[in-house]
CSV table of C-alpha atoms in Angstrom, one decimal:
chain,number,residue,atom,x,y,z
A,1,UNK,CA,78.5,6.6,90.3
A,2,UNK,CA,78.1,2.8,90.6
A,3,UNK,CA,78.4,1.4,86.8
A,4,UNK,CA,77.9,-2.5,86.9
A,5,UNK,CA,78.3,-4.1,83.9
A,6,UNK,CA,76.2,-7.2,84.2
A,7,UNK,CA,77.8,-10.3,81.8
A,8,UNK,CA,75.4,-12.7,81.1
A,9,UNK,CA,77.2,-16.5,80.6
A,10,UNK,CA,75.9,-19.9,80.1
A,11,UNK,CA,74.4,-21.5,77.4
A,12,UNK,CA,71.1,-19.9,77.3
A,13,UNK,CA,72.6,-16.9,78.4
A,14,UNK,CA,75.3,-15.5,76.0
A,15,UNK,CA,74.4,-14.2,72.1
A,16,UNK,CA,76.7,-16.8,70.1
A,17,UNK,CA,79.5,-14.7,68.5
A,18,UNK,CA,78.5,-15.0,64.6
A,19,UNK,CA,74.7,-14.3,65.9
A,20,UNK,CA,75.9,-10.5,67.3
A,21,UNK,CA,78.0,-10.4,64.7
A,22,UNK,CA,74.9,-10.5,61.8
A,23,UNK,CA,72.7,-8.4,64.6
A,24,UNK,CA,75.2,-5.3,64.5
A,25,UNK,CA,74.9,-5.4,60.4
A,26,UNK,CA,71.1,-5.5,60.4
A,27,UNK,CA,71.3,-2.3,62.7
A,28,UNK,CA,74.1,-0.6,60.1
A,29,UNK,CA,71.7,-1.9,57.0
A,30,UNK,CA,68.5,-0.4,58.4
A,31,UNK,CA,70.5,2.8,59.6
A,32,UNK,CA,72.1,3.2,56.3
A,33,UNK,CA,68.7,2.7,54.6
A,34,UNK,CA,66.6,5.2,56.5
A,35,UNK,CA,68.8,7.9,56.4
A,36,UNK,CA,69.2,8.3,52.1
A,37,UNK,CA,65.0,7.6,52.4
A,38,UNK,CA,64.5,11.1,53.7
A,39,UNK,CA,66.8,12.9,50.9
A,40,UNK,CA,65.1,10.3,48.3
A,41,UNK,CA,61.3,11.6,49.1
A,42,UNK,CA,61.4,15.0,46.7
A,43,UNK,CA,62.9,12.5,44.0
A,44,UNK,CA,60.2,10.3,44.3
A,45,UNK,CA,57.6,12.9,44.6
A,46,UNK,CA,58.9,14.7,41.3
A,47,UNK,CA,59.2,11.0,39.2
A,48,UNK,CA,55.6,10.2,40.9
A,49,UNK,CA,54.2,13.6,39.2
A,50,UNK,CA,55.6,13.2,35.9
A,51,UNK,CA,54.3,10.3,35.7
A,52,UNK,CA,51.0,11.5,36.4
A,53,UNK,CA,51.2,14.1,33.8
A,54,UNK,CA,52.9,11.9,31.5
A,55,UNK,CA,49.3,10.0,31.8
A,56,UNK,CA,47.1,13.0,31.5
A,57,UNK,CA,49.5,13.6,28.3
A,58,UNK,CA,48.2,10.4,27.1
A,59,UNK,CA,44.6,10.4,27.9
A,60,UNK,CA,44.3,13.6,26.4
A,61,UNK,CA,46.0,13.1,23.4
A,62,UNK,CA,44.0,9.8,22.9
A,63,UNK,CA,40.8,11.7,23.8
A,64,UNK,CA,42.0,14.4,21.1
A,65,UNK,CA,42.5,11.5,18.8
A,66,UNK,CA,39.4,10.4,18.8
A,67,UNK,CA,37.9,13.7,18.7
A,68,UNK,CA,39.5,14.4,15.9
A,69,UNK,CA,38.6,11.0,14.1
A,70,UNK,CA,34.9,11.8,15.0
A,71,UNK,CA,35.3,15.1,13.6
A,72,UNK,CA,36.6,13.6,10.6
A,73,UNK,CA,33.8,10.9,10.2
A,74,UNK,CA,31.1,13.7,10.3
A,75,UNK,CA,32.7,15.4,7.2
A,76,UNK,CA,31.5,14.9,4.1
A,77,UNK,CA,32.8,16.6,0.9
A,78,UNK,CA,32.2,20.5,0.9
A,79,UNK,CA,30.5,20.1,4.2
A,80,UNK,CA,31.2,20.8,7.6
A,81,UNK,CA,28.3,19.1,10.1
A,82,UNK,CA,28.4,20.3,13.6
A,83,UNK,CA,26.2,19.8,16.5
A,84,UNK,CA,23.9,23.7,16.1
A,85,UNK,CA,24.1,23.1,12.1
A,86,UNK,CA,26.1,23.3,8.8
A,87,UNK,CA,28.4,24.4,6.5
A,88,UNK,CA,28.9,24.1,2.4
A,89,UNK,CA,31.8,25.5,0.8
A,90,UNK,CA,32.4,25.6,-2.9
A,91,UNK,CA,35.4,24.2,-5.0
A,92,UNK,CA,37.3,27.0,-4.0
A,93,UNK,CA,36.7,26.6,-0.2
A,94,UNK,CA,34.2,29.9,-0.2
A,95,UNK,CA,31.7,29.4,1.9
A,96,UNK,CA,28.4,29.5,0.1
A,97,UNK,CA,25.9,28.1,2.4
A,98,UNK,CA,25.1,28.2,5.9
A,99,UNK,CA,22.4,26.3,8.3
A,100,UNK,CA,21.8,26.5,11.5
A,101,UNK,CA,19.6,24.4,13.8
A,102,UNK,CA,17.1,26.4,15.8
A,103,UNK,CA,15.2,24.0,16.9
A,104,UNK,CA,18.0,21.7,19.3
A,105,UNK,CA,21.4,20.5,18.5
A,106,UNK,CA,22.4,17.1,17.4
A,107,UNK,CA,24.5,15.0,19.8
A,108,UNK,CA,27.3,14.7,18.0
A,109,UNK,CA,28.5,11.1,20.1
A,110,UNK,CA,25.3,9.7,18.6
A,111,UNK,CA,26.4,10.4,14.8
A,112,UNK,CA,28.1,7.8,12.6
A,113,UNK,CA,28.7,7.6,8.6
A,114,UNK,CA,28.4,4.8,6.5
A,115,UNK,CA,28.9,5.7,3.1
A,116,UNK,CA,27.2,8.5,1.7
A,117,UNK,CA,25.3,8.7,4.8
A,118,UNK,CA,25.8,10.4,7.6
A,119,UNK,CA,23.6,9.9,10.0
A,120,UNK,CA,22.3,10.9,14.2
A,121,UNK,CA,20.2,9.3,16.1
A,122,UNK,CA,19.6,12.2,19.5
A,123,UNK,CA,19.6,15.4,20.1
A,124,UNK,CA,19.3,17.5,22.7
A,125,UNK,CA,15.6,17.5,23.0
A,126,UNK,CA,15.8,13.8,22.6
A,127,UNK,CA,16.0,10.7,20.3
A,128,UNK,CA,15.3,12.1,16.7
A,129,UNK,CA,16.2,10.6,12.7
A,130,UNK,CA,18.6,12.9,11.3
A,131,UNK,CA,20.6,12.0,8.3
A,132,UNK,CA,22.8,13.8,5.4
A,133,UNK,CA,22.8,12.0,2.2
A,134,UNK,CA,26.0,13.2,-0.3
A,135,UNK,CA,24.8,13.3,-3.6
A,136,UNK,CA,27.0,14.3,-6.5
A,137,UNK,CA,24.5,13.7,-9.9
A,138,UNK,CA,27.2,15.6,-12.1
A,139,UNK,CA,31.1,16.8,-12.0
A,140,UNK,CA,30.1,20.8,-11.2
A,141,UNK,CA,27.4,20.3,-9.2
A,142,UNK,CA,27.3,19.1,-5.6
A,143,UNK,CA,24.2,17.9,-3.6
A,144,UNK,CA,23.1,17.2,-0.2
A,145,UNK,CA,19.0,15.4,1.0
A,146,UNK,CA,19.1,16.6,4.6
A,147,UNK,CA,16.1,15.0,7.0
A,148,UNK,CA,15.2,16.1,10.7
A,149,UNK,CA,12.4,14.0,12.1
A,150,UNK,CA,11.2,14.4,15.2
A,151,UNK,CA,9.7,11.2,17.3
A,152,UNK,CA,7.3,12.8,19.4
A,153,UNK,CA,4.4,15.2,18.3
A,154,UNK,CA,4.7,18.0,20.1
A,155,UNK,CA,7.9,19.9,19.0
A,156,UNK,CA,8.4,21.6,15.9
A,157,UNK,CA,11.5,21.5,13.8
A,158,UNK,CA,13.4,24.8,12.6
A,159,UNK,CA,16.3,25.6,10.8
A,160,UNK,CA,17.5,29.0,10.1
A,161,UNK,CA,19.1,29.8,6.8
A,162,UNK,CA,21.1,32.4,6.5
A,163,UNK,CA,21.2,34.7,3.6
A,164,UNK,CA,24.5,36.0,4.3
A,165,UNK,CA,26.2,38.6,1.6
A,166,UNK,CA,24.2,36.4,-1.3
A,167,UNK,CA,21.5,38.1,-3.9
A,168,UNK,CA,18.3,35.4,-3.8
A,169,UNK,CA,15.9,34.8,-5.7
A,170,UNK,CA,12.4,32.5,-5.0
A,171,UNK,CA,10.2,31.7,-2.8
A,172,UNK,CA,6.7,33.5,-3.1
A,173,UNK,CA,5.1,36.4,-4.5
A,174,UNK,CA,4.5,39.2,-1.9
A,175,UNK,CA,2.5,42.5,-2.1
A,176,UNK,CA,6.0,44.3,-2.3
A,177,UNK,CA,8.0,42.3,-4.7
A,178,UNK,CA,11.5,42.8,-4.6
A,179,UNK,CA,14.1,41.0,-6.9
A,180,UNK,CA,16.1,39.9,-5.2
A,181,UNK,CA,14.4,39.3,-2.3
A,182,UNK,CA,14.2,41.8,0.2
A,183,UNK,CA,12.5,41.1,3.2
A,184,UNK,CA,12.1,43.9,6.9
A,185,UNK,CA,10.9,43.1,9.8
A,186,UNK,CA,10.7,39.9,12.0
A,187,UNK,CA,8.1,37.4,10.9
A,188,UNK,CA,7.8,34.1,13.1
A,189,UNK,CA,7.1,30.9,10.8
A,190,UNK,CA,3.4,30.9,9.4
A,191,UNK,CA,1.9,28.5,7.5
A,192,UNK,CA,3.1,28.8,4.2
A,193,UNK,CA,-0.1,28.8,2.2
A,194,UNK,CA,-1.6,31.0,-0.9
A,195,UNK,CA,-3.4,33.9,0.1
A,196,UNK,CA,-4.6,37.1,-1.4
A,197,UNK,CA,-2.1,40.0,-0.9
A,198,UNK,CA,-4.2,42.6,-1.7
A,199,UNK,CA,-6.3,42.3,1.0
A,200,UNK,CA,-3.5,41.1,3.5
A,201,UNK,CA,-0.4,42.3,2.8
A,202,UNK,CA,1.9,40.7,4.3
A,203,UNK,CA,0.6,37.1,3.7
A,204,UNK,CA,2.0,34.9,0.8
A,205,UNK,CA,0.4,35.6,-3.1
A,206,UNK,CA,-1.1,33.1,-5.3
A,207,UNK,CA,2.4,31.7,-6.7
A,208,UNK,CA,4.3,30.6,-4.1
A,209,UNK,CA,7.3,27.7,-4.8
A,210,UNK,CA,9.1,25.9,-1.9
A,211,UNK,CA,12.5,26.8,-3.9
A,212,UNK,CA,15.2,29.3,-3.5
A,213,UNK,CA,18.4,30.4,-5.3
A,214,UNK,CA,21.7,32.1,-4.7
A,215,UNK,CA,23.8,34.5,-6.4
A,216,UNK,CA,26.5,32.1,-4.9
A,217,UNK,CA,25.0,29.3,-7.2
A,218,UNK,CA,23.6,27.2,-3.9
A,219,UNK,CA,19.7,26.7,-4.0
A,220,UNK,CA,17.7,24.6,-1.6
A,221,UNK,CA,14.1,23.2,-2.4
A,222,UNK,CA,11.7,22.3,0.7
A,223,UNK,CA,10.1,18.5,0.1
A,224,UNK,CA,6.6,19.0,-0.9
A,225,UNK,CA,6.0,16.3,2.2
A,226,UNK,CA,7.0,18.7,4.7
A,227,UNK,CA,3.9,20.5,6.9
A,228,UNK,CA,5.9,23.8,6.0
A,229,UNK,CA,5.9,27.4,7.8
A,230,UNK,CA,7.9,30.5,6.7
A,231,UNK,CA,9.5,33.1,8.8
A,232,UNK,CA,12.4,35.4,8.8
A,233,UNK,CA,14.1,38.1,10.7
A,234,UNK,CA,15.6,40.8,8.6
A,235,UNK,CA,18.1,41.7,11.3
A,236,UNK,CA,19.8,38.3,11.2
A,237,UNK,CA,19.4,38.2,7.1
A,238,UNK,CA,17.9,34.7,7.5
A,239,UNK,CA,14.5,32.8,7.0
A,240,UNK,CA,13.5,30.5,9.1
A,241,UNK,CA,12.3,27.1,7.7
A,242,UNK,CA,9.9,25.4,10.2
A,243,UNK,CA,8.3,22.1,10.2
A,244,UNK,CA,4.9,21.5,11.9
A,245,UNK,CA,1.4,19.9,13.0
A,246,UNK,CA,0.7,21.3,16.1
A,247,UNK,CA,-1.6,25.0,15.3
A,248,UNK,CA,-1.6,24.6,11.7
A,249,UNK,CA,-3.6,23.7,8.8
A,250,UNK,CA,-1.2,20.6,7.7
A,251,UNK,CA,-2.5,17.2,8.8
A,252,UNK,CA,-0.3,13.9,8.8
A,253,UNK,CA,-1.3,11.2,6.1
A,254,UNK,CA,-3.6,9.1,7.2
A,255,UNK,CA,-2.6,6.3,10.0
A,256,UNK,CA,1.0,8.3,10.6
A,257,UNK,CA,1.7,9.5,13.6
A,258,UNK,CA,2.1,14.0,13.8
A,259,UNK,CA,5.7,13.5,13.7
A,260,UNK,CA,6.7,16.7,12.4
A,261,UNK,CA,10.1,16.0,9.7
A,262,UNK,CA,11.7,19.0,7.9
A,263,UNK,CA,13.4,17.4,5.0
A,264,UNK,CA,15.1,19.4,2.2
A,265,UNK,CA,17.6,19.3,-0.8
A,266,UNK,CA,20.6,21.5,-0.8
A,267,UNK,CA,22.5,21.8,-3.8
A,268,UNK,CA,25.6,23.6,-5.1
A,269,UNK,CA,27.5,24.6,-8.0
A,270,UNK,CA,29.9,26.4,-10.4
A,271,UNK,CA,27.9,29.4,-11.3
A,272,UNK,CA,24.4,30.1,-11.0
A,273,UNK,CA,22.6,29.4,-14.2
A,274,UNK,CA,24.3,26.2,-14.1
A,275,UNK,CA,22.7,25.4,-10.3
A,276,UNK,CA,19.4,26.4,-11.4
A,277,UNK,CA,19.1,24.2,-14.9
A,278,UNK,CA,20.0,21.5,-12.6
A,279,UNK,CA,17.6,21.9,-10.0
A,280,UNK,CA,14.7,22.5,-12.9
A,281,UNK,CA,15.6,19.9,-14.2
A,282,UNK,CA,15.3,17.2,-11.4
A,283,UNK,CA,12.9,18.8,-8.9
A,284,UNK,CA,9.6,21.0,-11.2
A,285,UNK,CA,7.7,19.7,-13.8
A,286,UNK,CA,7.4,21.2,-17.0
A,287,UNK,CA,5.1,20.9,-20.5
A,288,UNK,CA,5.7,17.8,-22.0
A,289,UNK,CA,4.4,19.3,-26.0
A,290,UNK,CA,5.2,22.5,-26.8
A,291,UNK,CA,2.2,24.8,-27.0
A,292,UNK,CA,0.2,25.4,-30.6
A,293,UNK,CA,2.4,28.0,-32.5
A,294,UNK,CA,-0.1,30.2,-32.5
A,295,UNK,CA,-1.2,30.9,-29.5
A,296,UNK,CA,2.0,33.1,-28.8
A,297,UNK,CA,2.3,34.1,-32.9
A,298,UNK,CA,-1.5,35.6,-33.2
A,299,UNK,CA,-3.8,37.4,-30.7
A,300,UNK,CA,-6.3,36.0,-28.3
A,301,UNK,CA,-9.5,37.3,-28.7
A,302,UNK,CA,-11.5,37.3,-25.3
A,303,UNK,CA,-15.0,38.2,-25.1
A,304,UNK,CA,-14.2,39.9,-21.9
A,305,UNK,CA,-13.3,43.4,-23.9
A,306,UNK,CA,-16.9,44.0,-25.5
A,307,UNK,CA,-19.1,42.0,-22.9
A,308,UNK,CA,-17.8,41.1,-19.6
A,309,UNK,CA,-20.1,38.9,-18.1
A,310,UNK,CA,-23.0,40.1,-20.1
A,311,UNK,CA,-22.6,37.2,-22.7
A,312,UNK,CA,-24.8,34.8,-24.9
A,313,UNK,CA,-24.1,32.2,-28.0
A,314,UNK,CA,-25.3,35.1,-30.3
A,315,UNK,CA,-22.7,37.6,-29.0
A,316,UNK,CA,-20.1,35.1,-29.4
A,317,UNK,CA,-20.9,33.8,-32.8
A,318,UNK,CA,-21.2,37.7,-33.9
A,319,UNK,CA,-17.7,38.1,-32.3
A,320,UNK,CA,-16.9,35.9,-34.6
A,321,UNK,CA,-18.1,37.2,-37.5
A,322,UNK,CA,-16.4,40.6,-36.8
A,323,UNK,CA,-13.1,39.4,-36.3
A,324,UNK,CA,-13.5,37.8,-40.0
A,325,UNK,CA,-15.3,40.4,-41.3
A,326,UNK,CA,-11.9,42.7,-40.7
A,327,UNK,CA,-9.5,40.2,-41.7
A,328,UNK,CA,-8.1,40.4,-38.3
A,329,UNK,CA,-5.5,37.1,-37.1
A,330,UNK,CA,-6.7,34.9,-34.9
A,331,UNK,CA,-5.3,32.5,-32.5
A,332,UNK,CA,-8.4,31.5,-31.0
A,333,UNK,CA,-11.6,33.1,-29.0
A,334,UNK,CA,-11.8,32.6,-25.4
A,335,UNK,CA,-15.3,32.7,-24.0
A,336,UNK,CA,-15.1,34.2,-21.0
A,337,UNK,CA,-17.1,35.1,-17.2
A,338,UNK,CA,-20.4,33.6,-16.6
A,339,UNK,CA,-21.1,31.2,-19.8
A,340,UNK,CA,-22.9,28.9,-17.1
A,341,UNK,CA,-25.2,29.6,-14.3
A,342,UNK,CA,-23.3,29.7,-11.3
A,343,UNK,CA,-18.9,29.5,-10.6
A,344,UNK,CA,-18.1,26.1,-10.9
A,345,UNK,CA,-21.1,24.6,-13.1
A,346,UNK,CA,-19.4,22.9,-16.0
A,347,UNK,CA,-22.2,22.9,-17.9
A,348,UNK,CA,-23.0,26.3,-20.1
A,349,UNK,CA,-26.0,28.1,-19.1
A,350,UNK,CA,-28.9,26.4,-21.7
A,351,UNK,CA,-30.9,30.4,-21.3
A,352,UNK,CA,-27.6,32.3,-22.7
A,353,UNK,CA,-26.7,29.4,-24.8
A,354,UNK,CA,-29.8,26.7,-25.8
A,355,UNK,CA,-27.5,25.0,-28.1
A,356,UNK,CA,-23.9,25.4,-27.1
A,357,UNK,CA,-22.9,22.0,-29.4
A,358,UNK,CA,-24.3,23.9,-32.4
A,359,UNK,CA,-22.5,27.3,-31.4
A,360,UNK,CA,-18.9,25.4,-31.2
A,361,UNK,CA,-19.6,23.5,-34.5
A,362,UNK,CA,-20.3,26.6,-36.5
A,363,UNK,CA,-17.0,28.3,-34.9
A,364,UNK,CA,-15.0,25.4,-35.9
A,365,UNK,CA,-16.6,25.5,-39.2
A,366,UNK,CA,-15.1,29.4,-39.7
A,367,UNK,CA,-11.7,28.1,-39.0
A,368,UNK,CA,-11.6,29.3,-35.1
A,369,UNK,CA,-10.5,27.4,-32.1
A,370,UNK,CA,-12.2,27.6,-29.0
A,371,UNK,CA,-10.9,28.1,-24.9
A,372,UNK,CA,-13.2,28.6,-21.8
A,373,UNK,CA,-12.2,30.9,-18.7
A,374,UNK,CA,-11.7,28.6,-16.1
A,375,UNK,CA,-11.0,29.3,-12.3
A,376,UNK,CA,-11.0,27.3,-8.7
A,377,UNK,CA,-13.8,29.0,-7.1
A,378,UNK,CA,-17.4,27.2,-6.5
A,379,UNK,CA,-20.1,28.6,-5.4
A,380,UNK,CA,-22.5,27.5,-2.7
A,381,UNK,CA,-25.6,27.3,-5.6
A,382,UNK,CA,-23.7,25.1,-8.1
A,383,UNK,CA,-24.3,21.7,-8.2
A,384,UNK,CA,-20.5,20.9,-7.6
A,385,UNK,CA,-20.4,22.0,-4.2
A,386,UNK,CA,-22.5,19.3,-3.0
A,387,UNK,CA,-20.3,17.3,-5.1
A,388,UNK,CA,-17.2,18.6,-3.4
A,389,UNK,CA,-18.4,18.5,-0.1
A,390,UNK,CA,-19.5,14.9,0.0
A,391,UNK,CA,-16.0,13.9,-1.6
A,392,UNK,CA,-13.9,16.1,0.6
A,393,UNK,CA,-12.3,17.8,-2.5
A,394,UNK,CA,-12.2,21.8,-0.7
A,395,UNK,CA,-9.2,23.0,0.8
C-alpha cells in the first residue's frame, strides 16, 4: 500500500494554527450537540403535549366559565329557564310548575337579562320576542309575565304544561265535569270558544275562563289578547296551550300583522287559597255594589212556572195579585219568554201588552220590583238583526 501524505505549505496553502485549532472545536461542539438531541426528543415531545393539554385545560375551563355565568344570568328567582322550557320551584325548592316549549327552543346564546327581564331574541325556527318578566307584588307570592311572539305568520306557538302529581282546578265547563279536572284521551289544540255540550260533547260549555289553579298553589291565566287554542294528551298529564291565526276563527287587530304571540302570567305561592285571592284579585273583575238584599233573602217569582211563553200584561198583573193575595214574600217578578215579538226585539210586544208603561206603574205601585229574561240570541225577523249586521256586532 502506497500512503502519501500530501503537506500542503505556503502561504495560501497551510490552515494558520489558531484557525485549525477553533475548526476542531466547532466539530467537538456540533458532535457534542447532536448526539444529547436524539435522547432530548421524548422530553420535548412529553413537555410539548402538556402543554397542549395544559391549553385545552384552559380553554375549557374558560368555556365552562362562561357557561356557567350564562347559566347564571338566565336564572331568575324560583326559576330555572332553559332552551325547550321552564321550571318554578317554591320557597322550599319543590318543584311546582313545569313548561315546556313545543313549538321550538330558544337559543340560549341569544338570551341576556337586564333587570327583571330576561329576555331572547331567536330560536330555533328563527328570530322571535321572547321575554320573562319577575314580578314579586307581595312577600308570599311570586310572579312571572312570560311572552313568545313569533315574527312571521305562518307558525303557531305551543307550550305544553304539565300537570304533574298536582289536583287542578279551571279552565272550562265540559259535558263530563270533573273536579278536579280530569281529562282522557289526546285532543290537539282547538279553538277555544263556547259551544253547546249537549249537542257536542267534547267541545268547550258556555263558561269557559282562560285561568287555571293548582293544588301546589301555582296558577297561570292566558292574556285575553292571545288567538287561543286548547289541547291535551292525558298520557303525558299536560295541556297544551297554543297560540294561532292560521285555520282559526281569531283575527289580528286591525293593521297588525298575524303574528301569532302566546303570552301568559304564571304565579306562585304559599298555599293555595292564598294564590287564588291573589290572582282574583288582580286579573277578574268582580261587582262593584253588592246586590239588593233581597234578591238572595226572598223568592223570585218567574212567570215561567204558570205560563211559559204563553204570556200577556193581564197574566202578569194577575200574577201579581196572587202572590199578594197569599201574603207570599217577594223579591221581585221576572217576566219571562216571549214578552216581545221576536228574540232580540227590545221592545214588548204592543198585542200581548198595549200599554206595558201602564202595566210596570201599577206593579211598582203594589210594592213589586220588576226584571226581564234576557238572552244573546236574535232572530233573523227582529229588527236588530239588520241592526247587527250592518254594524258588525255577531260573532
Amino acid at each position: 500500500m502506497d500512503t502519501r501524505i500530501t503537506h500542503r505549505s505556503g502561504k495560501h496553502g497551510n490552515f494558520p494554527k489558531g484557525e485549525a485549532k477553533e475548526r476542531h472545536l466547532t466539530e467537538v461542539v456540533t458532535r457534542v450537540k447532536q448526539k444529547p438531541s436524539k435522547e432530548l426528543r421524548p422530553m420535548l415531545g412529553a413537555i410539548l403535549l402538556g402543554l397542549i393539554l395544559f391549553i385545552a385545560a384552559m380553554v375549557a375551563w374558560c368555556y365552562y366559565t362562561v357557561s356557567l355565568r350564562k347559566a347564571e344570568r338566565l336564572k331568575t328567582e324560583l326559576m330555572d329557564l332553559r332552551a325547550d322550557g321552564f321550571v318554578i320551584r317554591n320557597q322550599h325548592g319543590e318543584v311546582v310548575f313545569r313548561l315546556a316549549f313545543r313549538s321550538g327552543s330558544l337559543d340560549l346564546e341569544s338570551c341576556s337579562k337586564e333587570g327583571e327581564i330576561l329576555s331572547c331574541s331567536r330560536s330555533s325556527r328563527g328570530p322571535l320576542k321572547f321575554f320573562i318578566q319577575t314580578v314579586k307584588p307581595k312577600d308570599t307570592v311570586m310572579c312571572y309575565r312570560v311572552r313568545w311572539e313569533e315574527l312571521a305568520a305562518g307558525p303557531a306557538v305551543e307550550h305544553t304544561m304539565f300537570w304533574e302529581d298536582a289536583h287542578w282546578y279551571g279552565g272550562s265547563e265540559m259535558s263530563t265535569q270533573h273536579w278536579p279536572i280530569r281529562l282522557a284521551g289526546y285532543q290537539e289544540p282547538v279553538p277555544y270558544v263556547t259551544s253547546d255540550v249537549y249537542s257536542f260533547r267534547d267541545s268547550f260549555g258556555g263558561i269557559l275562563e282562560r285561568y287555571w289553579l293548582s293544588s301546589k298553589a301555582a296558577a297561570i291565566k292566558i292574556n285575553d289578547s292571545v288567538p287561543f287554542h286548547l289541547g291535551f294528551n292525558a298520557t303525558e298529564r299536560a295541556l297544551f296551550f297554543q297560540a294561532r291565526y292560521k285555520d282559526s276563527p281569531y283575527k289580528p287587530p286591525p293593521g297588525q300583522q298575524p303574528f301569532p304571540e302566546l303570552s301568559y302570567r304564571v304565579c306562585v305561592g304559599s298555599d293555595v287559597t292564598s294564590i287564588h285571592k291573589y290572582m282574583v284579585r288582580r286579573y277578574f273583575n268582580k261587582p262593584s255594589k253588592i246586590p239588593a238584599e233581597n234578591a238572595f233573602r226572598y223568592p223570585i217569582w218567574s212567570t215561567w212556572a204558570l205560563y211559559k211563553k204563553d204570556i200577556n200584561q193581564d197574566k202578569v198583573l194577575k200574577f201579581a195579585r196572587d202572590i199578594k193575595k197569599y201574603h207570599f214574600n217577594c223579591s221581585h217578578i221576572e217576566i219571562d219568554d216571549m214578552y216581545t215579538q221576536a228574540y232580540g226585539d227590545f221592545d214588548f210586544d204592543p198585542v200581548k201588552f198595549p200599554n206595558a208603561t201602564e202595566m210596570f206603574a201599577k206593579l211598582r205601585e203594589d210594592g213589586f220590583k220588576v226584571t226581564l229574561w234576557i238572552h244573546p240570541f236574535i232572530h233573523i225577523d227582529s229588527p236588530s238583526y239588520e241592526v247587527g249586521i250592518e254594524r258588525q256586532l255577531f260573532i
